[in-house]
CSV table of C-alpha atoms in Angstrom, one decimal:
chain,number,residue,atom,x,y,z
A,132,MET,CA,72.7,20.4,8.7
A,133,ALA,CA,76.2,18.4,8.8
A,134,ALA,CA,78.1,19.0,5.8
A,135,GLY,CA,78.1,16.3,3.1
A,136,TYR,CA,74.6,15.3,4.0
A,137,ALA,CA,71.5,15.7,1.9
A,138,VAL,CA,68.1,14.6,2.5
A,139,PRO,CA,66.6,12.9,-0.4
A,140,ALA,CA,64.0,14.5,-2.4
A,141,VAL,CA,62.1,11.2,-2.9
A,142,LEU,CA,62.4,7.9,-0.4
A,143,PRO,CA,63.4,4.7,-1.9
A,144,ALA,CA,60.5,2.7,-3.0
A,145,PRO,CA,61.0,-0.1,-0.2
A,146,VAL,CA,61.6,2.9,2.7
A,147,ARG,CA,58.3,4.6,1.4
A,148,LEU,CA,56.3,1.0,1.3
A,149,VAL,CA,57.3,1.0,5.2
A,150,SER,CA,56.6,4.4,6.1
A,151,ASP,CA,53.0,4.6,4.4
A,152,THR,CA,52.3,1.2,5.7
A,153,TRP,CA,53.2,2.3,9.2
A,154,SER,CA,51.0,5.5,8.9
A,155,ALA,CA,48.0,3.7,7.4
A,156,MET,CA,47.9,1.4,10.5
A,157,LEU,CA,48.3,4.2,13.0
A,158,ARG,CA,45.3,6.0,11.6
A,159,VAL,CA,43.1,3.0,11.8
A,160,LEU,CA,44.2,2.0,15.3
A,161,LEU,CA,43.6,5.9,16.3
A,162,ASN,CA,40.1,5.3,15.0
A,163,TYR,CA,39.6,2.2,17.7
A,164,ARG,CA,41.1,4.4,20.4
A,165,ARG,CA,38.6,7.2,19.7
A,166,SER,CA,35.5,4.5,19.6
A,167,PRO,CA,35.5,2.7,22.8
A,168,ALA,CA,32.4,1.3,21.8
A,169,LEU,CA,33.6,-0.4,18.9
A,170,VAL,CA,36.2,-2.0,20.8
A,171,ALA,CA,34.1,-2.9,23.7
A,172,ALA,CA,31.7,-4.3,21.2
A,173,SER,CA,34.7,-6.3,19.2
A,174,LEU,CA,35.6,-7.9,22.6
A,175,ALA,CA,32.2,-8.6,23.9
A,176,VAL,CA,31.1,-10.5,20.7
A,177,PRO,CA,33.4,-13.6,21.7
A,178,VAL,CA,31.7,-14.3,24.9
A,179,VAL,CA,28.2,-14.0,23.7
A,180,MET,CA,29.3,-16.2,20.8
A,181,VAL,CA,30.4,-18.9,23.3
A,182,VAL,CA,27.5,-18.7,25.5
A,183,VAL,CA,24.9,-18.9,22.8
A,184,PHE,CA,26.4,-21.6,20.7
A,185,GLY,CA,28.1,-23.7,23.2
A,186,TYR,CA,25.4,-23.6,26.1
A,187,VAL,CA,22.0,-22.5,24.3
A,188,PHE,CA,22.3,-24.6,21.2
A,189,GLY,CA,25.0,-26.9,22.5
A,190,SER,CA,22.9,-29.1,24.6
A,191,ALA,CA,21.1,-30.3,21.7
A,192,MET,CA,23.8,-31.3,19.5
A,193,ARG,CA,25.8,-34.2,19.2
A,194,VAL,CA,29.5,-34.7,17.4
A,195,PRO,CA,29.7,-37.9,15.3
A,196,GLY,CA,31.8,-40.5,16.8
A,197,GLY,CA,31.4,-38.6,20.1
A,198,GLY,CA,33.2,-35.8,21.9
A,199,ASP,CA,32.3,-32.6,23.7
A,200,TYR,CA,30.4,-30.2,21.6
A,201,ARG,CA,32.2,-27.1,22.9
A,202,GLU,CA,35.5,-28.4,21.8
A,203,PHE,CA,34.0,-29.1,18.5
A,204,LEU,CA,32.7,-25.6,18.4
A,205,MET,CA,35.5,-23.6,19.5
A,206,PRO,CA,37.7,-24.0,16.2
A,207,GLY,CA,34.6,-22.9,14.3
A,208,LEU,CA,34.2,-19.7,16.2
A,209,PHE,CA,37.8,-18.8,15.8
A,210,ALA,CA,37.3,-19.2,12.1
A,211,MET,CA,34.0,-16.7,12.4
A,212,VAL,CA,36.2,-14.2,13.8
A,213,ALA,CA,38.6,-14.6,10.8
A,214,VAL,CA,35.6,-14.5,8.4
A,215,ASN,CA,34.2,-11.3,10.4
A,216,GLY,CA,37.4,-9.6,9.0
A,217,ILE,CA,35.2,-8.8,6.0
A,218,MET,CA,32.6,-6.6,7.2
A,219,PRO,CA,34.8,-3.7,9.2
A,220,THR,CA,37.2,-3.4,6.1
A,221,MET,CA,34.4,-3.5,3.4
A,222,VAL,CA,32.3,-0.8,5.5
A,223,GLY,CA,35.7,1.4,6.1
A,224,ALA,CA,36.7,1.3,2.6
A,225,ALA,CA,33.5,2.2,1.2
A,226,ARG,CA,33.0,5.0,3.8
A,227,ASP,CA,36.5,6.3,2.7
A,228,VAL,CA,35.5,6.5,-1.0
A,229,GLY,CA,32.2,8.0,-0.1
A,230,ARG,CA,34.1,10.7,2.1
A,231,GLY,CA,36.2,11.6,-0.6
A,232,VAL,CA,39.1,10.0,1.6
A,233,THR,CA,40.1,7.8,-1.1
A,234,ASP,CA,40.3,10.6,-3.8
A,235,ARG,CA,42.4,12.9,-1.0
A,236,LEU,CA,45.4,9.9,-0.4
A,237,ARG,CA,45.3,9.1,-4.2
A,238,SER,CA,46.5,12.7,-4.9
A,239,MET,CA,49.5,12.2,-2.6
A,240,PRO,CA,53.0,10.8,-3.2
A,241,LEU,CA,52.0,7.5,-1.2
A,242,SER,CA,52.2,3.7,-1.9
A,243,ARG,CA,48.6,2.6,-2.8
A,244,THR,CA,50.0,-0.9,-1.5
A,245,GLY,CA,51.3,0.7,1.7
A,246,LEU,CA,48.1,2.4,2.6
A,247,LEU,CA,46.1,-0.9,2.0
A,248,LEU,CA,48.5,-3.1,3.9
A,249,GLY,CA,48.6,-0.7,6.8
A,250,GLN,CA,45.0,-0.9,7.3
A,251,THR,CA,45.1,-4.7,6.8
A,252,LEU,CA,47.5,-5.1,9.5
A,253,ALA,CA,46.0,-2.7,11.8
A,254,ASP,CA,42.8,-4.9,11.7
A,255,LEU,CA,45.1,-7.9,12.3
A,256,LEU,CA,46.1,-6.6,15.5
A,257,VAL,CA,43.0,-6.2,16.7
A,258,SER,CA,42.0,-9.6,15.7
A,259,ILE,CA,45.0,-11.3,18.0
A,260,VAL,CA,43.3,-9.2,20.9
A,261,VAL,CA,39.9,-10.8,20.1
A,262,LEU,CA,41.0,-14.1,19.4
A,263,ALA,CA,43.0,-14.3,22.5
A,264,LEU,CA,40.0,-13.2,24.5
A,265,LEU,CA,37.8,-16.2,22.7
A,266,ALA,CA,40.4,-18.7,23.3
A,267,ALA,CA,40.3,-17.4,27.0
A,268,VAL,CA,36.5,-17.7,27.3
A,269,GLY,CA,36.8,-21.5,25.5
A,270,LEU,CA,39.2,-22.3,28.3
A,271,ALA,CA,36.9,-21.3,30.8
A,272,ALA,CA,34.0,-23.0,28.9
A,273,GLY,CA,35.5,-26.3,28.9
A,274,TRP,CA,37.7,-26.6,25.6
A,275,ARG,CA,41.3,-27.7,25.6
A,276,ILE,CA,44.2,-27.9,23.4
A,277,ARG,CA,44.6,-31.8,23.1
A,278,GLY,CA,47.6,-31.2,20.1
A,279,GLY,CA,51.1,-30.4,21.0
A,280,PRO,CA,52.1,-26.6,21.3
A,281,ALA,CA,53.7,-26.5,17.9
A,282,ASP,CA,50.5,-27.8,16.1
A,283,ALA,CA,48.3,-25.0,18.2
A,284,ALA,CA,50.6,-22.3,17.3
A,285,GLU,CA,49.8,-23.7,13.8
A,286,ALA,CA,46.3,-23.4,14.2
A,287,PHE,CA,46.5,-19.8,15.2
A,288,ALA,CA,48.8,-18.6,12.5
A,289,LEU,CA,46.5,-20.0,10.1
A,290,LEU,CA,43.7,-18.3,11.7
A,291,LEU,CA,45.5,-14.9,11.3
A,292,LEU,CA,46.3,-15.9,8.0
A,293,PHE,CA,43.0,-16.4,7.3
A,294,ARG,CA,41.6,-13.0,8.7
A,295,PHE,CA,44.4,-11.2,7.0
A,296,VAL,CA,43.0,-12.8,3.9
A,297,MET,CA,39.5,-12.0,4.4
A,298,THR,CA,40.4,-8.1,5.3
A,299,TRP,CA,41.6,-8.0,1.5
A,300,VAL,CA,38.2,-9.4,0.3
A,301,GLY,CA,36.5,-6.9,2.6
A,302,THR,CA,38.6,-3.8,0.9
A,303,LEU,CA,38.1,-5.0,-2.7
A,304,LEU,CA,34.6,-5.3,-1.8
A,305,GLY,CA,34.2,-1.9,0.1
A,306,LEU,CA,36.2,-0.1,-2.8
A,307,ALA,CA,34.0,-1.9,-5.5
A,308,VAL,CA,30.6,-0.5,-3.7
A,309,GLY,CA,31.9,2.7,-3.0
A,310,LYS,CA,29.0,3.8,-0.8
A,311,GLU,CA,29.0,2.9,3.2
A,312,GLU,CA,25.1,2.4,3.5
A,313,LEU,CA,25.2,-0.2,1.0
A,314,ALA,CA,28.3,-2.0,2.2
A,315,GLY,CA,26.5,-2.3,5.8
A,316,GLN,CA,23.6,-4.1,3.7
A,317,LEU,CA,25.9,-6.2,1.9
A,318,ALA,CA,26.4,-8.0,5.9
A,319,VAL,CA,23.7,-10.6,4.6
A,320,ALA,CA,25.8,-11.7,1.7
A,321,VAL,CA,28.4,-12.9,4.4
A,322,PHE,CA,25.8,-14.9,6.1
A,323,PRO,CA,26.0,-17.8,4.0
A,324,LEU,CA,29.6,-17.9,3.9
A,325,ALA,CA,29.9,-18.3,7.8
A,326,MET,CA,26.6,-20.6,8.0
A,327,VAL,CA,27.1,-23.1,5.0
A,328,THR,CA,30.2,-24.7,6.9
A,329,ASN,CA,31.1,-27.1,9.3
A,330,ALA,CA,31.7,-24.3,12.0
A,331,TYR,CA,28.6,-25.2,13.9
A,332,VAL,CA,27.3,-28.4,12.9
A,333,PRO,CA,28.4,-31.5,10.9
A,334,THR,CA,27.9,-31.6,7.5
A,335,GLY,CA,27.0,-35.4,7.2
A,336,GLY,CA,23.2,-34.3,7.8
A,337,MET,CA,22.9,-31.8,5.1
A,338,PRO,CA,21.2,-32.4,1.8
A,339,GLY,CA,23.8,-33.8,-0.9
A,340,TRP,CA,23.9,-30.4,-2.7
A,341,LEU,CA,24.3,-28.4,0.3
A,342,ARG,CA,26.9,-30.5,2.1
A,343,ALA,CA,29.0,-30.1,-1.1
A,344,LEU,CA,28.8,-26.2,-1.0
A,345,ALA,CA,29.9,-26.4,2.5
A,346,ASP,CA,32.7,-28.9,2.1
A,347,TRP,CA,34.2,-26.9,-0.6
A,348,ASN,CA,33.9,-23.7,1.4
A,349,PRO,CA,37.4,-22.2,1.9
A,350,VAL,CA,35.6,-21.4,5.6
A,351,SER,CA,35.1,-25.4,6.3
A,352,ALA,CA,38.8,-26.5,5.3
A,353,VAL,CA,39.8,-23.7,8.1
A,354,VAL,CA,37.5,-24.9,10.7
A,355,GLN,CA,38.6,-28.8,9.9
A,356,ALA,CA,42.2,-28.2,9.8
A,357,CYS,CA,42.2,-26.2,13.1
A,358,ARG,CA,40.2,-29.1,14.6
A,359,GLU,CA,42.7,-31.4,13.7
A,360,LEU,CA,45.4,-29.3,14.5
A,361,PHE,CA,44.3,-28.5,17.8
A,362,GLY,CA,43.3,-32.2,18.6
A,363,ASN,CA,39.6,-31.5,18.8
A,364,PRO,CA,36.7,-33.6,17.9
A,365,SER,CA,35.6,-33.3,14.1
A,366,ALA,CA,33.5,-34.8,12.0
A,367,PRO,CA,34.7,-37.4,9.0
A,368,GLY,CA,35.3,-35.2,5.5
A,369,SER,CA,33.4,-36.1,2.4
A,370,ASN,CA,36.2,-34.4,-0.4
A,371,TRP,CA,39.4,-33.4,-0.9
A,372,ALA,CA,39.5,-30.3,0.7
A,373,THR,CA,38.3,-31.8,4.1
A,374,GLN,CA,40.5,-34.8,4.2
A,375,HIS,CA,43.5,-33.0,3.6
A,376,ALA,CA,42.3,-29.7,5.2
A,377,VAL,CA,45.6,-27.7,6.4
A,378,PRO,CA,47.0,-28.0,2.8
A,379,ALA,CA,43.4,-27.2,1.6
A,380,ALA,CA,43.2,-24.1,3.7
A,381,LEU,CA,46.7,-22.9,2.8
A,382,LEU,CA,45.7,-23.2,-1.1
A,383,TRP,CA,42.5,-21.3,-0.3
A,384,CYS,CA,44.1,-18.4,1.6
A,385,ALA,CA,46.9,-18.2,-1.4
A,386,ALA,CA,44.5,-18.0,-4.1
A,387,LEU,CA,42.0,-15.8,-2.3
A,388,LEU,CA,44.7,-13.1,-1.9
A,389,ALA,CA,46.5,-13.6,-5.1
A,390,ILE,CA,43.3,-12.6,-6.3
A,391,CYS,CA,41.7,-9.9,-4.3
A,392,GLY,CA,45.0,-8.5,-3.1
A,393,PRO,CA,46.1,-7.0,-6.5
A,394,LEU,CA,42.6,-6.3,-7.4
A,395,ALA,CA,42.2,-4.1,-4.3
A,396,VAL,CA,45.2,-2.2,-4.9
A,397,ARG,CA,44.4,-1.5,-8.5
A,398,LYS,CA,40.8,-0.6,-7.7
A,399,PHE,CA,42.5,1.8,-5.1
A,400,ALA,CA,44.8,3.5,-7.5
A,401,THR,CA,42.2,3.8,-10.4
A,402,HIS,CA,39.3,4.8,-8.6
A,403,GLY,CA,36.9,7.6,-10.0
A,404,ARG,CA,39.2,7.3,-13.2
């Protein structure tokens, strides 16, 4: 070792945060590498979604004001990819709790925020690949981006932001549940969040009370915002959230992240106490 140089006993907090985030991200990505079936399933789902909803159900669907149903559908399918970020992170967090991994990590001098941030960033990288494949399949099925390149980039950035937020929601739920089997069974709770929206059908034909729930659903704001940014057909909104979809979607993301992020870090740091 050169004279006058000493390795610091404790890394500065920002350096430790980056290092722990990177390590946690690699840990999750290596799990994908060792699970090719999981990767294959993640990549196959977009193809199945476009075929089933675009061709099987699409023949019976009509878009208010006219327009191709598959162009109406694709922003909804993009949003579903983002919503589905809840499940793997919830199951993964619950699995780590059940197997004692969380307790082991808490006993180490690691950044709690960095560990959880690394896991969510790893999921975000995987979702980029899934979204790219879904976009390619959609283009092959007739979907087109009618808006400008800047608006399209904003739409994809919004989708990735929403996926990032959903992974924090899933992490918090997984840490709270603490059992892998129970977390898997909670998939049914995500189903209404995904279905009571404007993703697949216009909300105008729903009963009044159900339409109100669907139009105030954060997923609906993201879907409507993407339709506007991509220049795809959309149904008229009935409330502020769907009439001002882009700011509404950003507000939903900010609110959910502000609530679930700190709570997830706190739950991770105090688990078992």
